[in-house]
Amino acid sequence: MLLSHGGEPLPATEPVARWTVEQVLALAPDDASRKAGNKLASAGHWSGAGFDGSGAVWGLCKGSGSKPYQTVVDTTGPAYKCSCPSRKFPCKHALGLLLLRASGDGALQPGEPADWAAQWLESRRGRAEAKQARQQAAASGESAPGPADSAAARKRAERRAERVTGGAQELEQRLTDLLRGGLATADHAGYALWEETAARMVDAQAPGLAGRVRELGAIPGSGPGWPVRLLEECGLLHLLDTAWLGRERLPEPLAATVRTRVGLPMSAEGPPVRDHWLVLAQYDTPDGRLVTRRIWLYGRESGRTALLLSFGAVGRAPELALPTGATLDAELTPYPGGGLRAELGRQFALPVAVPVPEAGGAEALPSAPGTPPGTPPGASVAAALAAYGDALRGDPWLDAWPVTLRDVIPVPSGDGWQLADAEAESALPLAPAALSRPGLWKLVALSGGGPVTVFGEVGHRGFDPFAAWNTGAEGGGGAGDATDGIVRLV
């Protein structure tokens, strides 16, 4: 069966740049797919393969059956279609084809797409034109909702708010009972009590509260010191409950944050910001029955950092995919509140999937003096911690905040690692999640004992690195000579 997945294409006004191997691997849904794709990244597996200037790549891959798999990729989406039975997007055949194209060894020749590939590509272009027409109609007010629709939506929102209020009041009572009986009783109650409470929050249409309750249920089995951690999280949950119950007295940005934290749907409604956005990182996290993809962007002209979220069912990659290191000229519309989340809007050009300028290539992001090309301005360890502290004032439930650390050196510290500031006597421990990932050793190799620039999230668990650049300082850059651009760590 033919499977298709991906975003809408853009009209190609100039040849689309070839992706790097690192950028292709960043699109893989898991490590198994990366390994399987690497095995198919040789010309012997493919026939009838080629590419064109619009960003299309296609080919026939030998499989276990008599008929080869038909694989086509539109890198401007990106989007993928393959006749294999895999439920992963992109599948191993799409990854293998893109890796073969990224190698640039002449295995793929430029030309016109095969008929089966051209049919799918034309269908995508037709959908993109129809979508643009609908957006233009909406912008002109042709599809604006009438007074009856607005009144019905307001009533639905009011009924949901009443249910969330009932759930918050019930949760407050349960937290009171827990503290009155003593935190030690949480270890004996088992997880079933927490799951039942979370189910009650789902019934109250407050999925944000339900998720935090489930996190509470996992703390008693998290090792020594769990009562302290449980008390801390109970305090944050109580703060969220009381903030919801008294939301009318809060400043609007904080009230919007509270609505988001309890799980009410929010729409991007701020003024669009057009910029050339550098893709700093992309990573997936499973969350129950959903997989959440987070994509961090940095704006060249605005200097803003933005977060794009995309969701998919377990076993299926989320729809939005942007390779790390790519740059796109696009509009982002921010969500209300003090967070960084935004929605990807209109794109004005094809993504430039090259991290640094090549001969005849696209212009790289300008950087601060002394930093590598395409690097966002960095800060010291002390400044990064101050930025996280400032962000907590607007969102007390914030786990981490994006920062770029400049001139830091990864050094071992006890059973873990830390990033030591090369210019000051301060350091940040790496978060436990980072210690088990291969990206740690990429970071160490890139540094070679010298300073590097690292983008990631700083929070109460430490610093979680997502991408790095060789600072180019004397004595550093063990891997920087081979990798001049951004290095993906997740």
mmCIF file with all atom_site columns, C-alpha atoms in Angstrom, residues 203-369:
data_model
loop_
_atom_site.group_PDB
_atom_site.id
_atom_site.type_symbol
_atom_site.label_atom_id
_atom_site.label_alt_id
_atom_site.label_comp_id
_atom_site.label_asym_id
_atom_site.label_entity_id
_atom_site.label_seq_id
_atom_site.pdbx_PDB_ins_code
_atom_site.Cartn_x
_atom_site.Cartn_y
_atom_site.Cartn_z
_atom_site.occupancy
_atom_site.B_iso_or_equiv
_atom_site.pdbx_formal_charge
_atom_site.auth_seq_id
_atom_site.auth_comp_id
_atom_site.auth_asym_id
_atom_site.auth_atom_id
_atom_site.pdbx_PDB_model_num
ATOM 1   C CA . ASP A 1 203 ? -13.047 13.771 32.515 1.00 0.00 ? 203 ASP A CA 1
ATOM 2   C CA . ALA A 1 204 ? -12.815 17.419 33.582 1.00 0.00 ? 204 ALA A CA 1
ATOM 3   C CA . GLN A 1 205 ? -11.174 18.216 30.203 1.00 0.00 ? 205 GLN A CA 1
ATOM 4   C CA . ALA A 1 206 ? -7.956  19.326 31.885 1.00 0.00 ? 206 ALA A CA 1
ATOM 5   C CA . PRO A 1 207 ? -5.258  17.169 30.228 1.00 0.00 ? 207 PRO A CA 1
ATOM 6   C CA . GLY A 1 208 ? -2.490  19.399 31.576 1.00 0.00 ? 208 GLY A CA 1
ATOM 7   C CA . LEU A 1 209 ? -3.530  18.645 35.144 1.00 0.00 ? 209 LEU A CA 1
ATOM 8   C CA . ALA A 1 210 ? -3.851  14.943 34.287 1.00 0.00 ? 210 ALA A CA 1
ATOM 9   C CA . GLY A 1 211 ? -0.291  14.821 32.962 1.00 0.00 ? 211 GLY A CA 1
ATOM 10  C CA . ARG A 1 212 ? 1.115   16.438 36.110 1.00 0.00 ? 212 ARG A CA 1
ATOM 11  C CA . VAL A 1 213 ? -0.820  14.011 38.321 1.00 0.00 ? 213 VAL A CA 1
ATOM 12  C CA . ARG A 1 214 ? 0.682   11.053 36.432 1.00 0.00 ? 214 ARG A CA 1
ATOM 13  C CA . GLU A 1 215 ? 4.137   12.537 36.984 1.00 0.00 ? 215 GLU A CA 1
ATOM 14  C CA . LEU A 1 216 ? 3.399   12.674 40.721 1.00 0.00 ? 216 LEU A CA 1
ATOM 15  C CA . GLY A 1 217 ? 2.554   8.973  40.679 1.00 0.00 ? 217 GLY A CA 1
ATOM 16  C CA . ALA A 1 218 ? 5.992   8.081  39.327 1.00 0.00 ? 218 ALA A CA 1
ATOM 17  C CA . ILE A 1 219 ? 7.941   10.005 41.987 1.00 0.00 ? 219 ILE A CA 1
ATOM 18  C CA . PRO A 1 220 ? 7.603   7.556  44.950 1.00 0.00 ? 220 PRO A CA 1
ATOM 19  C CA . GLY A 1 221 ? 9.488   4.932  42.941 1.00 0.00 ? 221 GLY A CA 1
ATOM 20  C CA . SER A 1 222 ? 12.189  7.306  41.671 1.00 0.00 ? 222 SER A CA 1
ATOM 21  C CA . GLY A 1 223 ? 14.822  6.538  44.304 1.00 0.00 ? 223 GLY A CA 1
ATOM 22  C CA . PRO A 1 224 ? 16.207  8.146  47.458 1.00 0.00 ? 224 PRO A CA 1
ATOM 23  C CA . GLY A 1 225 ? 14.948  11.611 48.284 1.00 0.00 ? 225 GLY A CA 1
ATOM 24  C CA . TRP A 1 226 ? 11.576  11.099 46.613 1.00 0.00 ? 226 TRP A CA 1
ATOM 25  C CA . PRO A 1 227 ? 9.531   12.726 49.441 1.00 0.00 ? 227 PRO A CA 1
ATOM 26  C CA . VAL A 1 228 ? 11.300  16.051 48.807 1.00 0.00 ? 228 VAL A CA 1
ATOM 27  C CA . ARG A 1 229 ? 10.677  15.843 45.072 1.00 0.00 ? 229 ARG A CA 1
ATOM 28  C CA . LEU A 1 230 ? 7.054   14.872 45.657 1.00 0.00 ? 230 LEU A CA 1
ATOM 29  C CA . LEU A 1 231 ? 6.522   17.860 47.952 1.00 0.00 ? 231 LEU A CA 1
ATOM 30  C CA . GLU A 1 232 ? 8.044   20.196 45.380 1.00 0.00 ? 232 GLU A CA 1
ATOM 31  C CA . GLU A 1 233 ? 5.814   18.915 42.583 1.00 0.00 ? 233 GLU A CA 1
ATOM 32  C CA . CYS A 1 234 ? 2.734   18.981 44.821 1.00 0.00 ? 234 CYS A CA 1
ATOM 33  C CA . GLY A 1 235 ? 3.505   22.628 45.547 1.00 0.00 ? 235 GLY A CA 1
ATOM 34  C CA . LEU A 1 236 ? 3.724   23.460 41.827 1.00 0.00 ? 236 LEU A CA 1
ATOM 35  C CA . LEU A 1 237 ? 0.478   21.619 41.148 1.00 0.00 ? 237 LEU A CA 1
ATOM 36  C CA . HIS A 1 238 ? -1.236  23.475 43.982 1.00 0.00 ? 238 HIS A CA 1
ATOM 37  C CA . LEU A 1 239 ? 0.066   26.747 42.544 1.00 0.00 ? 239 LEU A CA 1
ATOM 38  C CA . LEU A 1 240 ? -1.405  25.848 39.135 1.00 0.00 ? 240 LEU A CA 1
ATOM 39  C CA . ASP A 1 241 ? -4.762  24.936 40.689 1.00 0.00 ? 241 ASP A CA 1
ATOM 40  C CA . THR A 1 242 ? -5.039  28.168 42.618 1.00 0.00 ? 242 THR A CA 1
ATOM 41  C CA . ALA A 1 243 ? -3.876  30.184 39.601 1.00 0.00 ? 243 ALA A CA 1
ATOM 42  C CA . TRP A 1 244 ? -6.690  28.676 37.540 1.00 0.00 ? 244 TRP A CA 1
ATOM 43  C CA . LEU A 1 245 ? -9.281  29.293 40.221 1.00 0.00 ? 245 LEU A CA 1
ATOM 44  C CA . GLY A 1 246 ? -8.167  32.932 40.492 1.00 0.00 ? 246 GLY A CA 1
ATOM 45  C CA . ARG A 1 247 ? -7.323  33.499 36.818 1.00 0.00 ? 247 ARG A CA 1
ATOM 46  C CA . GLU A 1 248 ? -9.569  36.578 36.545 1.00 0.00 ? 248 GLU A CA 1
ATOM 47  C CA . ARG A 1 249 ? -7.171  38.477 38.835 1.00 0.00 ? 249 ARG A CA 1
ATOM 48  C CA . LEU A 1 250 ? -4.014  37.553 36.880 1.00 0.00 ? 250 LEU A CA 1
ATOM 49  C CA . PRO A 1 251 ? -2.292  39.678 34.239 1.00 0.00 ? 251 PRO A CA 1
ATOM 50  C CA . GLU A 1 252 ? -3.324  38.466 30.789 1.00 0.00 ? 252 GLU A CA 1
ATOM 51  C CA . PRO A 1 253 ? 0.082   36.979 29.778 1.00 0.00 ? 253 PRO A CA 1
ATOM 52  C CA . LEU A 1 254 ? 0.171   34.920 32.992 1.00 0.00 ? 254 LEU A CA 1
ATOM 53  C CA . ALA A 1 255 ? -3.504  33.973 32.618 1.00 0.00 ? 255 ALA A CA 1
ATOM 54  C CA . ALA A 1 256 ? -2.761  32.725 29.093 1.00 0.00 ? 256 ALA A CA 1
ATOM 55  C CA . THR A 1 257 ? 0.117   30.652 30.455 1.00 0.00 ? 257 THR A CA 1
ATOM 56  C CA . VAL A 1 258 ? -2.190  29.129 33.098 1.00 0.00 ? 258 VAL A CA 1
ATOM 57  C CA . ARG A 1 259 ? -4.775  28.242 30.455 1.00 0.00 ? 259 ARG A CA 1
ATOM 58  C CA . THR A 1 260 ? -2.085  26.523 28.444 1.00 0.00 ? 260 THR A CA 1
ATOM 59  C CA . ARG A 1 261 ? -0.714  24.638 31.450 1.00 0.00 ? 261 ARG A CA 1
ATOM 60  C CA . VAL A 1 262 ? -4.091  23.173 32.422 1.00 0.00 ? 262 VAL A CA 1
ATOM 61  C CA . GLY A 1 263 ? -4.508  21.967 28.851 1.00 0.00 ? 263 GLY A CA 1
ATOM 62  C CA . LEU A 1 264 ? -6.949  24.349 27.190 1.00 0.00 ? 264 LEU A CA 1
ATOM 63  C CA . PRO A 1 265 ? -6.402  24.625 23.427 1.00 0.00 ? 265 PRO A CA 1
ATOM 64  C CA . MET A 1 266 ? -4.866  27.915 22.349 1.00 0.00 ? 266 MET A CA 1
ATOM 65  C CA . SER A 1 267 ? -4.556  29.446 18.904 1.00 0.00 ? 267 SER A CA 1
ATOM 66  C CA . ALA A 1 268 ? -1.629  31.402 17.536 1.00 0.00 ? 268 ALA A CA 1
ATOM 67  C CA . GLU A 1 269 ? -2.884  34.975 17.354 1.00 0.00 ? 269 GLU A CA 1
ATOM 68  C CA . GLY A 1 270 ? 0.041   37.363 17.675 1.00 0.00 ? 270 GLY A CA 1
ATOM 69  C CA . PRO A 1 271 ? 1.390   39.451 14.800 1.00 0.00 ? 271 PRO A CA 1
ATOM 70  C CA . PRO A 1 272 ? 3.381   37.289 12.341 1.00 0.00 ? 272 PRO A CA 1
ATOM 71  C CA . VAL A 1 273 ? 7.154   37.671 12.425 1.00 0.00 ? 273 VAL A CA 1
ATOM 72  C CA . ARG A 1 274 ? 8.958   37.177 9.134  1.00 0.00 ? 274 ARG A CA 1
ATOM 73  C CA . ASP A 1 275 ? 12.598  36.207 9.376  1.00 0.00 ? 275 ASP A CA 1
ATOM 74  C CA . HIS A 1 276 ? 15.267  33.848 8.107  1.00 0.00 ? 276 HIS A CA 1
ATOM 75  C CA . TRP A 1 277 ? 14.978  31.089 10.700 1.00 0.00 ? 277 TRP A CA 1
ATOM 76  C CA . LEU A 1 278 ? 17.859  28.735 11.485 1.00 0.00 ? 278 LEU A CA 1
ATOM 77  C CA . VAL A 1 279 ? 16.766  25.255 12.603 1.00 0.00 ? 279 VAL A CA 1
ATOM 78  C CA . LEU A 1 280 ? 18.745  24.711 15.805 1.00 0.00 ? 280 LEU A CA 1
ATOM 79  C CA . ALA A 1 281 ? 17.341  21.357 16.905 1.00 0.00 ? 281 ALA A CA 1
ATOM 80  C CA . GLN A 1 282 ? 14.592  18.818 16.314 1.00 0.00 ? 282 GLN A CA 1
ATOM 81  C CA . TYR A 1 283 ? 13.757  15.973 18.677 1.00 0.00 ? 283 TYR A CA 1
ATOM 82  C CA . ASP A 1 284 ? 10.817  13.741 19.589 1.00 0.00 ? 284 ASP A CA 1
ATOM 83  C CA . THR A 1 285 ? 9.487   12.786 23.020 1.00 0.00 ? 285 THR A CA 1
ATOM 84  C CA . PRO A 1 286 ? 6.801   10.132 23.625 1.00 0.00 ? 286 PRO A CA 1
ATOM 85  C CA . ASP A 1 287 ? 3.900   11.301 25.775 1.00 0.00 ? 287 ASP A CA 1
ATOM 86  C CA . GLY A 1 288 ? 1.362   8.548  26.377 1.00 0.00 ? 288 GLY A CA 1
ATOM 87  C CA . ARG A 1 289 ? -0.400  7.922  23.094 1.00 0.00 ? 289 ARG A CA 1
ATOM 88  C CA . LEU A 1 290 ? 1.269   10.836 21.334 1.00 0.00 ? 290 LEU A CA 1
ATOM 89  C CA . VAL A 1 291 ? 4.739   11.664 20.097 1.00 0.00 ? 291 VAL A CA 1
ATOM 90  C CA . THR A 1 292 ? 5.614   15.342 20.464 1.00 0.00 ? 292 THR A CA 1
ATOM 91  C CA . ARG A 1 293 ? 8.176   16.833 18.098 1.00 0.00 ? 293 ARG A CA 1
ATOM 92  C CA . ARG A 1 294 ? 9.942   20.013 19.212 1.00 0.00 ? 294 ARG A CA 1
ATOM 93  C CA . ILE A 1 295 ? 11.759  22.182 16.677 1.00 0.00 ? 295 ILE A CA 1
ATOM 94  C CA . TRP A 1 296 ? 13.821  25.132 17.904 1.00 0.00 ? 296 TRP A CA 1
ATOM 95  C CA . LEU A 1 297 ? 14.415  28.056 15.553 1.00 0.00 ? 297 LEU A CA 1
ATOM 96  C CA . TYR A 1 298 ? 16.515  31.214 15.727 1.00 0.00 ? 298 TYR A CA 1
ATOM 97  C CA . GLY A 1 299 ? 15.667  34.341 13.717 1.00 0.00 ? 299 GLY A CA 1
ATOM 98  C CA . ARG A 1 300 ? 18.515  36.095 11.937 1.00 0.00 ? 300 ARG A CA 1
ATOM 99  C CA . GLU A 1 301 ? 17.068  39.614 11.888 1.00 0.00 ? 301 GLU A CA 1
ATOM 100 C CA . SER A 1 302 ? 14.785  39.512 14.941 1.00 0.00 ? 302 SER A CA 1
ATOM 101 C CA . GLY A 1 303 ? 17.187  37.665 17.239 1.00 0.00 ? 303 GLY A CA 1
ATOM 102 C CA . ARG A 1 304 ? 14.182  35.687 18.543 1.00 0.00 ? 304 ARG A CA 1
ATOM 103 C CA . THR A 1 305 ? 14.118  32.034 19.538 1.00 0.00 ? 305 THR A CA 1
ATOM 104 C CA . ALA A 1 306 ? 10.920  30.152 18.695 1.00 0.00 ? 306 ALA A CA 1
ATOM 105 C CA . LEU A 1 307 ? 9.513   26.687 19.317 1.00 0.00 ? 307 LEU A CA 1
ATOM 106 C CA . LEU A 1 308 ? 7.387   24.729 16.833 1.00 0.00 ? 308 LEU A CA 1
ATOM 107 C CA . LEU A 1 309 ? 5.377   21.770 18.114 1.00 0.00 ? 309 LEU A CA 1
ATOM 108 C CA . SER A 1 310 ? 4.040   18.908 16.019 1.00 0.00 ? 310 SER A CA 1
ATOM 109 C CA . PHE A 1 311 ? 2.235   15.758 17.168 1.00 0.00 ? 311 PHE A CA 1
ATOM 110 C CA . GLY A 1 312 ? 1.795   12.222 15.884 1.00 0.00 ? 312 GLY A CA 1
ATOM 111 C CA . ALA A 1 313 ? 0.399   8.922  17.081 1.00 0.00 ? 313 ALA A CA 1
ATOM 112 C CA . VAL A 1 314 ? 2.835   6.444  18.637 1.00 0.00 ? 314 VAL A CA 1
ATOM 113 C CA . GLY A 1 315 ? 4.720   4.679  15.845 1.00 0.00 ? 315 GLY A CA 1
ATOM 114 C CA . ARG A 1 316 ? 4.158   7.525  13.384 1.00 0.00 ? 316 ARG A CA 1
ATOM 115 C CA . ALA A 1 317 ? 6.457   10.507 13.140 1.00 0.00 ? 317 ALA A CA 1
ATOM 116 C CA . PRO A 1 318 ? 4.803   13.935 13.506 1.00 0.00 ? 318 PRO A CA 1
ATOM 117 C CA . GLU A 1 319 ? 4.075   15.708 10.244 1.00 0.00 ? 319 GLU A CA 1
ATOM 118 C CA . LEU A 1 320 ? 6.348   18.724 10.555 1.00 0.00 ? 320 LEU A CA 1
ATOM 119 C CA . ALA A 1 321 ? 10.016  17.961 9.893  1.00 0.00 ? 321 ALA A CA 1
ATOM 120 C CA . LEU A 1 322 ? 12.841  20.457 9.382  1.00 0.00 ? 322 LEU A CA 1
ATOM 121 C CA . PRO A 1 323 ? 16.451  19.263 9.148  1.00 0.00 ? 323 PRO A CA 1
ATOM 122 C CA . THR A 1 324 ? 18.849  20.701 11.695 1.00 0.00 ? 324 THR A CA 1
ATOM 123 C CA . GLY A 1 325 ? 21.007  23.377 10.112 1.00 0.00 ? 325 GLY A CA 1
ATOM 124 C CA . ALA A 1 326 ? 18.470  24.387 7.469  1.00 0.00 ? 326 ALA A CA 1
ATOM 125 C CA . THR A 1 327 ? 17.403  28.014 7.079  1.00 0.00 ? 327 THR A CA 1
ATOM 126 C CA . LEU A 1 328 ? 13.910  29.037 5.960  1.00 0.00 ? 328 LEU A CA 1
ATOM 127 C CA . ASP A 1 329 ? 12.438  32.388 5.026  1.00 0.00 ? 329 ASP A CA 1
ATOM 128 C CA . ALA A 1 330 ? 9.033   32.235 6.692  1.00 0.00 ? 330 ALA A CA 1
ATOM 129 C CA . GLU A 1 331 ? 6.501   33.866 8.981  1.00 0.00 ? 331 GLU A CA 1
ATOM 130 C CA . LEU A 1 332 ? 5.938   32.598 12.519 1.00 0.00 ? 332 LEU A CA 1
ATOM 131 C CA . THR A 1 333 ? 2.835   33.508 14.498 1.00 0.00 ? 333 THR A CA 1
ATOM 132 C CA . PRO A 1 334 ? 3.375   33.464 18.301 1.00 0.00 ? 334 PRO A CA 1
ATOM 133 C CA . TYR A 1 335 ? 0.956   31.931 20.775 1.00 0.00 ? 335 TYR A CA 1
ATOM 134 C CA . PRO A 1 336 ? -0.419  34.029 23.648 1.00 0.00 ? 336 PRO A CA 1
ATOM 135 C CA . GLY A 1 337 ? 1.392   34.046 26.971 1.00 0.00 ? 337 GLY A CA 1
ATOM 136 C CA . GLY A 1 338 ? 5.024   34.506 27.785 1.00 0.00 ? 338 GLY A CA 1
ATOM 137 C CA . GLY A 1 339 ? 6.295   31.317 26.126 1.00 0.00 ? 339 GLY A CA 1
ATOM 138 C CA . LEU A 1 340 ? 8.232   30.892 22.895 1.00 0.00 ? 340 LEU A CA 1
ATOM 139 C CA . ARG A 1 341 ? 5.818   28.619 21.067 1.00 0.00 ? 341 ARG A CA 1
ATOM 140 C CA . ALA A 1 342 ? 4.831   29.740 17.569 1.00 0.00 ? 342 ALA A CA 1
ATOM 141 C CA . GLU A 1 343 ? 3.059   28.407 14.513 1.00 0.00 ? 343 GLU A CA 1
ATOM 142 C CA . LEU A 1 344 ? 4.763   28.090 11.153 1.00 0.00 ? 344 LEU A CA 1
ATOM 143 C CA . GLY A 1 345 ? 2.943   30.255 8.639  1.00 0.00 ? 345 GLY A CA 1
ATOM 144 C CA . ARG A 1 346 ? 3.651   31.323 5.096  1.00 0.00 ? 346 ARG A CA 1
ATOM 145 C CA . GLN A 1 347 ? 7.009   30.345 3.612  1.00 0.00 ? 347 GLN A CA 1
ATOM 146 C CA . PHE A 1 348 ? 8.505   32.686 1.054  1.00 0.00 ? 348 PHE A CA 1
ATOM 147 C CA . ALA A 1 349 ? 11.290  30.489 -0.298 1.00 0.00 ? 349 ALA A CA 1
ATOM 148 C CA . LEU A 1 350 ? 12.511  26.938 -0.223 1.00 0.00 ? 350 LEU A CA 1
ATOM 149 C CA . PRO A 1 351 ? 14.477  25.899 2.883  1.00 0.00 ? 351 PRO A CA 1
ATOM 150 C CA . VAL A 1 352 ? 18.216  26.244 2.400  1.00 0.00 ? 352 VAL A CA 1
ATOM 151 C CA . ALA A 1 353 ? 19.526  22.944 3.713  1.00 0.00 ? 353 ALA A CA 1
ATOM 152 C CA . VAL A 1 354 ? 23.172  23.929 4.052  1.00 0.00 ? 354 VAL A CA 1
ATOM 153 C CA . PRO A 1 355 ? 24.716  24.951 7.396  1.00 0.00 ? 355 PRO A CA 1
ATOM 154 C CA . VAL A 1 356 ? 27.480  27.209 6.002  1.00 0.00 ? 356 VAL A CA 1
ATOM 155 C CA . PRO A 1 357 ? 28.023  28.959 2.654  1.00 0.00 ? 357 PRO A CA 1
ATOM 156 C CA . GLU A 1 358 ? 29.655  26.985 -0.130 1.00 0.00 ? 358 GLU A CA 1
ATOM 157 C CA . ALA A 1 359 ? 30.980  28.183 -3.457 1.00 0.00 ? 359 ALA A CA 1
ATOM 158 C CA . GLY A 1 360 ? 27.987  29.662 -5.237 1.00 0.00 ? 360 GLY A CA 1
ATOM 159 C CA . GLY A 1 361 ? 25.746  28.658 -2.361 1.00 0.00 ? 361 GLY A CA 1
ATOM 160 C CA . ALA A 1 362 ? 23.323  30.501 -0.118 1.00 0.00 ? 362 ALA A CA 1
ATOM 161 C CA . GLU A 1 363 ? 24.296  33.141 2.380  1.00 0.00 ? 363 GLU A CA 1
ATOM 162 C CA . ALA A 1 364 ? 24.828  31.827 5.896  1.00 0.00 ? 364 ALA A CA 1
ATOM 163 C CA . LEU A 1 365 ? 23.448  33.419 9.016  1.00 0.00 ? 365 LEU A CA 1
ATOM 164 C CA . PRO A 1 366 ? 25.608  36.274 10.239 1.00 0.00 ? 366 PRO A CA 1
ATOM 165 C CA . SER A 1 367 ? 27.143  35.689 13.613 1.00 0.00 ? 367 SER A CA 1
ATOM 166 C CA . ALA A 1 368 ? 28.584  37.702 16.410 1.00 0.00 ? 368 ALA A CA 1
ATOM 167 C CA . PRO A 1 369 ? 32.301  38.509 16.027 1.00 0.00 ? 369 PRO A CA 1
#
